[in-house]
JSON list of C-alpha atoms in Angstrom, two decimals:
[
{"chain": "A", "resi": 1, "resn": "MET", "atom": "CA", "xyz": [-32.15, 16.72, 16.96]},
{"chain": "A", "resi": 2, "resn": "PRO", "atom": "CA", "xyz": [-29.16, 15.53, 14.35]},
{"chain": "A", "resi": 3, "resn": "ARG", "atom": "CA", "xyz": [-30.26, 12.61, 12.12]},
{"chain": "A", "resi": 4, "resn": "PRO", "atom": "CA", "xyz": [-28.47, 10.20, 12.69]},
{"chain": "A", "resi": 5, "resn": "LYS", "atom": "CA", "xyz": [-25.76, 8.70, 10.10]},
{"chain": "A", "resi": 6, "resn": "LEU", "atom": "CA", "xyz": [-26.46, 6.36, 7.80]},
{"chain": "A", "resi": 7, "resn": "HIS", "atom": "CA", "xyz": [-22.95, 5.98, 7.00]},
{"chain": "A", "resi": 8, "resn": "SER", "atom": "CA", "xyz": [-20.20, 5.44, 9.36]},
{"chain": "A", "resi": 9, "resn": "ASP", "atom": "CA", "xyz": [-17.42, 7.59, 8.44]},
{"chain": "A", "resi": 10, "resn": "ASP", "atom": "CA", "xyz": [-15.90, 4.37, 7.56]},
{"chain": "A", "resi": 11, "resn": "GLU", "atom": "CA", "xyz": [-17.17, 3.16, 4.80]},
{"chain": "A", "resi": 12, "resn": "ILE", "atom": "CA", "xyz": [-17.18, 6.51, 3.19]},
{"chain": "A", "resi": 13, "resn": "LEU", "atom": "CA", "xyz": [-13.96, 6.54, 3.41]},
{"chain": "A", "resi": 14, "resn": "GLU", "atom": "CA", "xyz": [-14.09, 3.06, 1.71]},
{"chain": "A", "resi": 15, "resn": "THR", "atom": "CA", "xyz": [-16.02, 3.69, -1.50]},
{"chain": "A", "resi": 16, "resn": "ALA", "atom": "CA", "xyz": [-14.18, 6.76, -2.08]},
{"chain": "A", "resi": 17, "resn": "GLN", "atom": "CA", "xyz": [-10.89, 5.31, -1.87]},
{"chain": "A", "resi": 18, "resn": "ALA", "atom": "CA", "xyz": [-12.60, 2.63, -4.23]},
{"chain": "A", "resi": 19, "resn": "VAL", "atom": "CA", "xyz": [-13.05, 5.72, -6.70]},
{"chain": "A", "resi": 20, "resn": "LEU", "atom": "CA", "xyz": [-10.29, 6.92, -5.75]},
{"chain": "A", "resi": 21, "resn": "LEU", "atom": "CA", "xyz": [-8.50, 4.03, -7.01]},
{"chain": "A", "resi": 22, "resn": "ARG", "atom": "CA", "xyz": [-11.05, 3.49, -10.44]},
{"chain": "A", "resi": 23, "resn": "LYS", "atom": "CA", "xyz": [-10.94, 7.95, -11.86]},
{"chain": "A", "resi": 24, "resn": "GLY", "atom": "CA", "xyz": [-7.73, 8.56, -10.01]},
{"chain": "A", "resi": 25, "resn": "PRO", "atom": "CA", "xyz": [-6.62, 12.23, -7.56]},
{"chain": "A", "resi": 26, "resn": "SER", "atom": "CA", "xyz": [-7.54, 14.48, -10.33]},
{"chain": "A", "resi": 27, "resn": "ASP", "atom": "CA", "xyz": [-10.76, 13.32, -11.85]},
{"chain": "A", "resi": 28, "resn": "PHE", "atom": "CA", "xyz": [-12.65, 11.59, -9.16]},
{"chain": "A", "resi": 29, "resn": "THR", "atom": "CA", "xyz": [-15.44, 13.83, -7.50]},
{"chain": "A", "resi": 30, "resn": "LEU", "atom": "CA", "xyz": [-17.30, 14.81, -4.41]},
{"chain": "A", "resi": 31, "resn": "SER", "atom": "CA", "xyz": [-20.01, 13.53, -6.53]},
{"chain": "A", "resi": 32, "resn": "ASP", "atom": "CA", "xyz": [-18.67, 10.61, -7.43]},
{"chain": "A", "resi": 33, "resn": "VAL", "atom": "CA", "xyz": [-18.83, 9.32, -3.79]},
{"chain": "A", "resi": 34, "resn": "ALA", "atom": "CA", "xyz": [-21.44, 10.70, -2.94]},
{"chain": "A", "resi": 35, "resn": "VAL", "atom": "CA", "xyz": [-23.48, 9.20, -5.21]},
{"chain": "A", "resi": 36, "resn": "ALA", "atom": "CA", "xyz": [-21.29, 5.46, -4.70]},
{"chain": "A", "resi": 37, "resn": "VAL", "atom": "CA", "xyz": [-21.92, 5.97, -1.00]},
{"chain": "A", "resi": 38, "resn": "GLY", "atom": "CA", "xyz": [-26.05, 6.76, -1.10]},
{"chain": "A", "resi": 39, "resn": "LEU", "atom": "CA", "xyz": [-25.25, 10.91, 0.39]},
{"chain": "A", "resi": 40, "resn": "SER", "atom": "CA", "xyz": [-25.64, 13.75, -0.70]},
{"chain": "A", "resi": 41, "resn": "ARG", "atom": "CA", "xyz": [-23.03, 15.78, -2.18]},
{"chain": "A", "resi": 42, "resn": "ALA", "atom": "CA", "xyz": [-24.05, 18.76, 0.18]},
{"chain": "A", "resi": 43, "resn": "ALA", "atom": "CA", "xyz": [-23.89, 16.05, 3.57]},
{"chain": "A", "resi": 44, "resn": "LEU", "atom": "CA", "xyz": [-20.62, 14.33, 1.69]},
{"chain": "A", "resi": 45, "resn": "ILE", "atom": "CA", "xyz": [-19.24, 18.23, 1.89]},
{"chain": "A", "resi": 46, "resn": "GLN", "atom": "CA", "xyz": [-20.77, 19.37, 5.64]},
{"chain": "A", "resi": 47, "resn": "ARG", "atom": "CA", "xyz": [-18.96, 15.75, 6.71]},
{"chain": "A", "resi": 48, "resn": "PHE", "atom": "CA", "xyz": [-15.56, 16.08, 5.03]},
{"chain": "A", "resi": 49, "resn": "GLY", "atom": "CA", "xyz": [-15.55, 19.67, 3.25]},
{"chain": "A", "resi": 50, "resn": "ASP", "atom": "CA", "xyz": [-13.83, 20.02, 0.37]},
{"chain": "A", "resi": 51, "resn": "LYS", "atom": "CA", "xyz": [-11.96, 17.68, -2.52]},
{"chain": "A", "resi": 52, "resn": "ALA", "atom": "CA", "xyz": [-8.07, 17.66, -0.99]},
{"chain": "A", "resi": 53, "resn": "THR", "atom": "CA", "xyz": [-9.39, 16.61, 2.30]},
{"chain": "A", "resi": 54, "resn": "LEU", "atom": "CA", "xyz": [-11.83, 13.88, 1.83]},
{"chain": "A", "resi": 55, "resn": "HIS", "atom": "CA", "xyz": [-8.50, 12.43, -0.40]},
{"chain": "A", "resi": 56, "resn": "ALA", "atom": "CA", "xyz": [-5.70, 13.20, 2.08]},
{"chain": "A", "resi": 57, "resn": "LEU", "atom": "CA", "xyz": [-8.10, 11.23, 4.27]},
{"chain": "A", "resi": 58, "resn": "VAL", "atom": "CA", "xyz": [-8.10, 8.51, 2.26]},
{"chain": "A", "resi": 59, "resn": "MET", "atom": "CA", "xyz": [-4.65, 8.22, 2.24]},
{"chain": "A", "resi": 60, "resn": "GLU", "atom": "CA", "xyz": [-3.72, 8.70, 5.93]},
{"chain": "A", "resi": 61, "resn": "ARG", "atom": "CA", "xyz": [-6.86, 5.28, 6.02]},
{"chain": "A", "resi": 62, "resn": "MET", "atom": "CA", "xyz": [-4.10, 3.75, 3.85]},
{"chain": "A", "resi": 63, "resn": "THR", "atom": "CA", "xyz": [-2.11, 4.63, 6.01]},
{"chain": "A", "resi": 64, "resn": "GLN", "atom": "CA", "xyz": [-2.75, 3.59, 8.63]},
{"chain": "A", "resi": 65, "resn": "GLU", "atom": "CA", "xyz": [-4.44, 0.06, 7.73]},
{"chain": "A", "resi": 66, "resn": "VAL", "atom": "CA", "xyz": [-0.58, -0.26, 6.88]},
{"chain": "A", "resi": 67, "resn": "ARG", "atom": "CA", "xyz": [0.61, 0.47, 10.26]},
{"chain": "A", "resi": 68, "resn": "ASP", "atom": "CA", "xyz": [-2.65, -2.10, 11.58]},
{"chain": "A", "resi": 69, "resn": "TYR", "atom": "CA", "xyz": [-0.90, -4.33, 9.19]},
{"chain": "A", "resi": 70, "resn": "PHE", "atom": "CA", "xyz": [2.13, -4.37, 11.23]},
{"chain": "A", "resi": 71, "resn": "VAL", "atom": "CA", "xyz": [1.75, -4.04, 14.49]},
{"chain": "A", "resi": 72, "resn": "GLN", "atom": "CA", "xyz": [-0.96, -7.74, 13.59]},
{"chain": "A", "resi": 73, "resn": "ALA", "atom": "CA", "xyz": [2.47, -9.14, 11.53]},
{"chain": "A", "resi": 74, "resn": "PRO", "atom": "CA", "xyz": [4.80, -11.50, 13.91]},
{"chain": "A", "resi": 75, "resn": "SER", "atom": "CA", "xyz": [8.09, -9.60, 13.88]},
{"chain": "A", "resi": 76, "resn": "GLU", "atom": "CA", "xyz": [10.24, -12.29, 14.59]},
{"chain": "A", "resi": 77, "resn": "PRO", "atom": "CA", "xyz": [13.43, -12.19, 12.70]},
{"chain": "A", "resi": 78, "resn": "GLY", "atom": "CA", "xyz": [14.45, -15.11, 10.92]},
{"chain": "A", "resi": 79, "resn": "LEU", "atom": "CA", "xyz": [14.17, -15.83, 6.82]},
{"chain": "A", "resi": 80, "resn": "GLY", "atom": "CA", "xyz": [11.79, -17.98, 7.20]},
{"chain": "A", "resi": 81, "resn": "PRO", "atom": "CA", "xyz": [9.79, -15.04, 9.23]},
{"chain": "A", "resi": 82, "resn": "LEU", "atom": "CA", "xyz": [10.71, -13.16, 6.25]},
{"chain": "A", "resi": 83, "resn": "TRP", "atom": "CA", "xyz": [9.66, -14.57, 3.38]},
{"chain": "A", "resi": 84, "resn": "PHE", "atom": "CA", "xyz": [6.10, -15.24, 5.13]},
{"chain": "A", "resi": 85, "resn": "MET", "atom": "CA", "xyz": [5.30, -11.90, 6.01]},
{"chain": "A", "resi": 86, "resn": "LEU", "atom": "CA", "xyz": [7.20, -11.26, 2.26]},
{"chain": "A", "resi": 87, "resn": "LYS", "atom": "CA", "xyz": [4.69, -13.28, 0.16]},
{"chain": "A", "resi": 88, "resn": "ASP", "atom": "CA", "xyz": [1.87, -12.28, 2.67]},
{"chain": "A", "resi": 89, "resn": "LEU", "atom": "CA", "xyz": [2.76, -8.41, 2.03]},
{"chain": "A", "resi": 90, "resn": "ILE", "atom": "CA", "xyz": [3.04, -8.51, -1.73]},
{"chain": "A", "resi": 91, "resn": "ALA", "atom": "CA", "xyz": [-0.60, -11.62, -2.03]},
{"chain": "A", "resi": 92, "resn": "GLY", "atom": "CA", "xyz": [-1.70, -8.19, -1.51]},
{"chain": "A", "resi": 93, "resn": "MET", "atom": "CA", "xyz": [-1.68, -6.58, -4.43]},
{"chain": "A", "resi": 94, "resn": "GLY", "atom": "CA", "xyz": [-3.46, -9.49, -6.44]},
{"chain": "A", "resi": 95, "resn": "THR", "atom": "CA", "xyz": [-4.03, -9.90, -9.60]},
{"chain": "A", "resi": 96, "resn": "GLY", "atom": "CA", "xyz": [-2.71, -6.30, -10.70]},
{"chain": "A", "resi": 97, "resn": "GLU", "atom": "CA", "xyz": [-5.96, -5.57, -12.54]},
{"chain": "A", "resi": 98, "resn": "GLY", "atom": "CA", "xyz": [-6.98, -1.72, -11.49]},
{"chain": "A", "resi": 99, "resn": "SER", "atom": "CA", "xyz": [-3.06, -1.75, -10.04]},
{"chain": "A", "resi": 100, "resn": "GLU", "atom": "CA", "xyz": [-2.41, 1.49, -13.00]},
{"chain": "A", "resi": 101, "resn": "ALA", "atom": "CA", "xyz": [-4.38, 3.79, -10.62]},
{"chain": "A", "resi": 102, "resn": "TYR", "atom": "CA", "xyz": [-2.12, 3.42, -8.21]},
{"chain": "A", "resi": 103, "resn": "LEU", "atom": "CA", "xyz": [0.60, 5.30, -10.20]},
{"chain": "A", "resi": 104, "resn": "LEU", "atom": "CA", "xyz": [-1.69, 7.87, -9.89]},
{"chain": "A", "resi": 105, "resn": "LEU", "atom": "CA", "xyz": [-1.97, 7.67, -6.36]},
{"chain": "A", "resi": 106, "resn": "LEU", "atom": "CA", "xyz": [1.73, 7.66, -6.10]},
{"chain": "A", "resi": 107, "resn": "TRP", "atom": "CA", "xyz": [1.66, 11.15, -8.66]},
{"chain": "A", "resi": 108, "resn": "GLY", "atom": "CA", "xyz": [-0.19, 12.64, -5.85]},
{"chain": "A", "resi": 109, "resn": "ASP", "atom": "CA", "xyz": [2.23, 11.23, -3.26]},
{"chain": "A", "resi": 110, "resn": "VAL", "atom": "CA", "xyz": [4.74, 13.56, -5.23]},
{"chain": "A", "resi": 111, "resn": "ARG", "atom": "CA", "xyz": [2.88, 16.23, -5.63]},
{"chain": "A", "resi": 112, "resn": "ASP", "atom": "CA", "xyz": [1.35, 17.14, -2.09]},
{"chain": "A", "resi": 113, "resn": "PRO", "atom": "CA", "xyz": [4.10, 17.52, 0.84]},
{"chain": "A", "resi": 114, "resn": "ALA", "atom": "CA", "xyz": [0.78, 15.67, 3.16]},
{"chain": "A", "resi": 115, "resn": "LEU", "atom": "CA", "xyz": [0.58, 12.93, 0.90]},
{"chain": "A", "resi": 116, "resn": "ARG", "atom": "CA", "xyz": [4.12, 13.11, 0.01]},
{"chain": "A", "resi": 117, "resn": "VAL", "atom": "CA", "xyz": [4.92, 12.62, 4.48]},
{"chain": "A", "resi": 118, "resn": "LEU", "atom": "CA", "xyz": [2.28, 9.56, 4.52]},
{"chain": "A", "resi": 119, "resn": "ALA", "atom": "CA", "xyz": [3.94, 8.20, 1.31]},
{"chain": "A", "resi": 120, "resn": "ASN", "atom": "CA", "xyz": [7.28, 8.27, 3.44]},
{"chain": "A", "resi": 121, "resn": "GLU", "atom": "CA", "xyz": [5.87, 6.45, 6.96]},
{"chain": "A", "resi": 122, "resn": "ARG", "atom": "CA", "xyz": [4.72, 3.36, 4.79]},
{"chain": "A", "resi": 123, "resn": "ASN", "atom": "CA", "xyz": [7.23, 2.78, 2.88]},
{"chain": "A", "resi": 124, "resn": "GLU", "atom": "CA", "xyz": [9.37, 3.13, 5.68]},
{"chain": "A", "resi": 125, "resn": "LEU", "atom": "CA", "xyz": [7.29, 0.85, 7.65]},
{"chain": "A", "resi": 126, "resn": "VAL", "atom": "CA", "xyz": [7.27, -1.39, 5.40]},
{"chain": "A", "resi": 127, "resn": "ARG", "atom": "CA", "xyz": [11.05, -0.81, 4.86]},
{"chain": "A", "resi": 128, "resn": "GLY", "atom": "CA", "xyz": [11.83, -1.71, 9.30]},
{"chain": "A", "resi": 129, "resn": "ALA", "atom": "CA", "xyz": [9.73, -4.30, 8.71]},
{"chain": "A", "resi": 130, "resn": "ILE", "atom": "CA", "xyz": [11.48, -5.77, 6.92]},
{"chain": "A", "resi": 131, "resn": "GLU", "atom": "CA", "xyz": [14.61, -4.51, 8.71]},
{"chain": "A", "resi": 132, "resn": "VAL", "atom": "CA", "xyz": [13.83, -6.11, 11.88]},
{"chain": "A", "resi": 133, "resn": "ARG", "atom": "CA", "xyz": [13.51, -9.87, 10.46]},
{"chain": "A", "resi": 134, "resn": "LEU", "atom": "CA", "xyz": [16.70, -10.01, 8.67]},
{"chain": "A", "resi": 135, "resn": "PRO", "atom": "CA", "xyz": [19.39, -12.09, 10.17]},
{"chain": "A", "resi": 136, "resn": "ALA", "atom": "CA", "xyz": [22.63, -10.04, 12.25]},
{"chain": "A", "resi": 137, "resn": "GLY", "atom": "CA", "xyz": [24.41, -11.21, 8.94]},
{"chain": "A", "resi": 138, "resn": "PRO", "atom": "CA", "xyz": [26.26, -11.55, 6.50]},
{"chain": "A", "resi": 139, "resn": "HIS", "atom": "CA", "xyz": [24.70, -8.95, 5.22]},
{"chain": "A", "resi": 140, "resn": "GLU", "atom": "CA", "xyz": [24.17, -5.73, 7.11]},
{"chain": "A", "resi": 141, "resn": "PRO", "atom": "CA", "xyz": [19.95, -5.15, 7.95]},
{"chain": "A", "resi": 142, "resn": "PHE", "atom": "CA", "xyz": [19.16, -1.55, 6.91]},
{"chain": "A", "resi": 143, "resn": "LYS", "atom": "CA", "xyz": [21.34, -1.95, 3.41]},
{"chain": "A", "resi": 144, "resn": "THR", "atom": "CA", "xyz": [19.63, -5.15, 2.33]},
{"chain": "A", "resi": 145, "resn": "SER", "atom": "CA", "xyz": [16.27, -3.93, 4.17]},
{"chain": "A", "resi": 146, "resn": "LEU", "atom": "CA", "xyz": [16.37, -0.86, 1.71]},
{"chain": "A", "resi": 147, "resn": "LEU", "atom": "CA", "xyz": [17.71, -3.88, -1.30]},
{"chain": "A", "resi": 148, "resn": "ILE", "atom": "CA", "xyz": [14.87, -5.43, -1.21]},
{"chain": "A", "resi": 149, "resn": "GLN", "atom": "CA", "xyz": [12.08, -2.62, -0.63]},
{"chain": "A", "resi": 150, "resn": "ALA", "atom": "CA", "xyz": [13.60, -1.30, -4.38]},
{"chain": "A", "resi": 151, "resn": "VAL", "atom": "CA", "xyz": [12.62, -5.00, -5.90]},
{"chain": "A", "resi": 152, "resn": "ILE", "atom": "CA", "xyz": [9.39, -5.40, -4.23]},
{"chain": "A", "resi": 153, "resn": "GLN", "atom": "CA", "xyz": [8.06, -1.38, -5.47]},
{"chain": "A", "resi": 154, "resn": "GLY", "atom": "CA", "xyz": [10.64, -2.62, -9.27]},
{"chain": "A", "resi": 155, "resn": "SER", "atom": "CA", "xyz": [8.55, -5.28, -9.38]},
{"chain": "A", "resi": 156, "resn": "CYS", "atom": "CA", "xyz": [5.57, -3.93, -9.17]},
{"chain": "A", "resi": 157, "resn": "MET", "atom": "CA", "xyz": [6.53, -1.21, -11.66]},
{"chain": "A", "resi": 158, "resn": "GLN", "atom": "CA", "xyz": [8.45, -3.98, -13.86]},
{"chain": "A", "resi": 159, "resn": "TRP", "atom": "CA", "xyz": [4.98, -6.02, -13.81]},
{"chain": "A", "resi": 160, "resn": "MET", "atom": "CA", "xyz": [3.18, -3.34, -15.55]},
{"chain": "A", "resi": 161, "resn": "VAL", "atom": "CA", "xyz": [4.91, -2.65, -18.55]},
{"chain": "A", "resi": 162, "resn": "ALA", "atom": "CA", "xyz": [5.31, -6.78, -18.83]},
{"chain": "A", "resi": 163, "resn": "ARG", "atom": "CA", "xyz": [2.26, -7.61, -17.63]},
{"chain": "A", "resi": 164, "resn": "ASP", "atom": "CA", "xyz": [4.09, -11.46, -17.63]},
{"chain": "A", "resi": 165, "resn": "GLY", "atom": "CA", "xyz": [1.89, -13.56, -15.02]},
{"chain": "A", "resi": 166, "resn": "ASP", "atom": "CA", "xyz": [0.01, -11.70, -12.47]},
{"chain": "A", "resi": 167, "resn": "LEU", "atom": "CA", "xyz": [1.42, -9.56, -10.02]},
{"chain": "A", "resi": 168, "resn": "ALA", "atom": "CA", "xyz": [1.45, -10.66, -6.18]},
{"chain": "A", "resi": 169, "resn": "SER", "atom": "CA", "xyz": [3.13, -14.29, -8.35]},
{"chain": "A", "resi": 170, "resn": "PHE", "atom": "CA", "xyz": [5.42, -11.76, -10.67]},
{"chain": "A", "resi": 171, "resn": "MET", "atom": "CA", "xyz": [6.69, -9.61, -7.52]},
{"chain": "A", "resi": 172, "resn": "THR", "atom": "CA", "xyz": [7.50, -13.21, -4.81]},
{"chain": "A", "resi": 173, "resn": "GLN", "atom": "CA", "xyz": [8.99, -14.69, -7.75]},
{"chain": "A", "resi": 174, "resn": "SER", "atom": "CA", "xyz": [11.60, -11.05, -7.48]},
{"chain": "A", "resi": 175, "resn": "THR", "atom": "CA", "xyz": [12.00, -10.92, -4.45]},
{"chain": "A", "resi": 176, "resn": "ALA", "atom": "CA", "xyz": [12.65, -14.45, -4.43]},
{"chain": "A", "resi": 177, "resn": "ASN", "atom": "CA", "xyz": [15.17, -13.79, -6.75]},
{"chain": "A", "resi": 178, "resn": "VAL", "atom": "CA", "xyz": [16.96, -11.54, -4.52]},
{"chain": "A", "resi": 179, "resn": "LEU", "atom": "CA", "xyz": [17.47, -13.27, -1.61]},
{"chain": "A", "resi": 180, "resn": "SER", "atom": "CA", "xyz": [18.18, -15.79, -3.19]},
{"chain": "A", "resi": 181, "resn": "VAL", "atom": "CA", "xyz": [21.16, -14.32, -4.37]},
{"chain": "A", "resi": 182, "resn": "LEU", "atom": "CA", "xyz": [22.06, -13.05, -1.09]},
{"chain": "A", "resi": 183, "resn": "TYR", "atom": "CA", "xyz": [21.39, -15.82, 1.36]},
{"chain": "A", "resi": 184, "resn": "PRO", "atom": "CA", "xyz": [21.64, -18.78, -1.65]},
{"chain": "A", "resi": 185, "resn": "ASP", "atom": "CA", "xyz": [21.95, -21.50, 1.13]},
{"chain": "A", "resi": 186, "resn": "GLN", "atom": "CA", "xyz": [17.95, -20.56, 1.96]},
{"chain": "A", "resi": 187, "resn": "GLU", "atom": "CA", "xyz": [15.14, -21.54, -0.20]},
{"chain": "A", "resi": 188, "resn": "PHE", "atom": "CA", "xyz": [12.38, -19.09, -1.08]},
{"chain": "A", "resi": 189, "resn": "PRO", "atom": "CA", "xyz": [9.33, -20.62, -2.48]},
{"chain": "A", "resi": 190, "resn": "ALA", "atom": "CA", "xyz": [7.62, -18.80, -4.63]},
{"chain": "A", "resi": 191, "resn": "ALA", "atom": "CA", "xyz": [4.04, -21.47, -4.09]},
{"chain": "A", "resi": 192, "resn": "PRO", "atom": "CA", "xyz": [2.43, -21.05, -1.10]}
]
């Protein structure tokens, strides 16, 4: 008779994600995850295989979180709903503490073709969510969504160097700035 699982796969993947973010893709080990979860390394290997498989499953889980977010998010078109969604999305970035680890994950996304597919999907989910909320004019929605997404991602990178305030506030203000240029007759208050 098989022993009951004390930890769900999702709990293990959530813990593995935290370890991966703390140590980076090259430095995290199955032993690190096993200790953090409270399992033996052998039990972890039996359930998830090797380190590369566990990493891929963590990134698939992260991608599923993005999918779920946009399934649940209202998709009403208009600059007001767009701004609400963008502020909510950016708020999830938090203060920026530990965000350097995401650069290491990005490095893994660039190097591994399967992880790059997931990264592209996450990017397209965000871009597409922006596009469906944009008004039909005066700018072409597809190109405008690319620009807004580029500002969001670029402001994250700018903050990592400048460290001006907290990450979410910096990104929100940068996004408000570009939206104000694109839509000068609309206000985009950065504060909640």
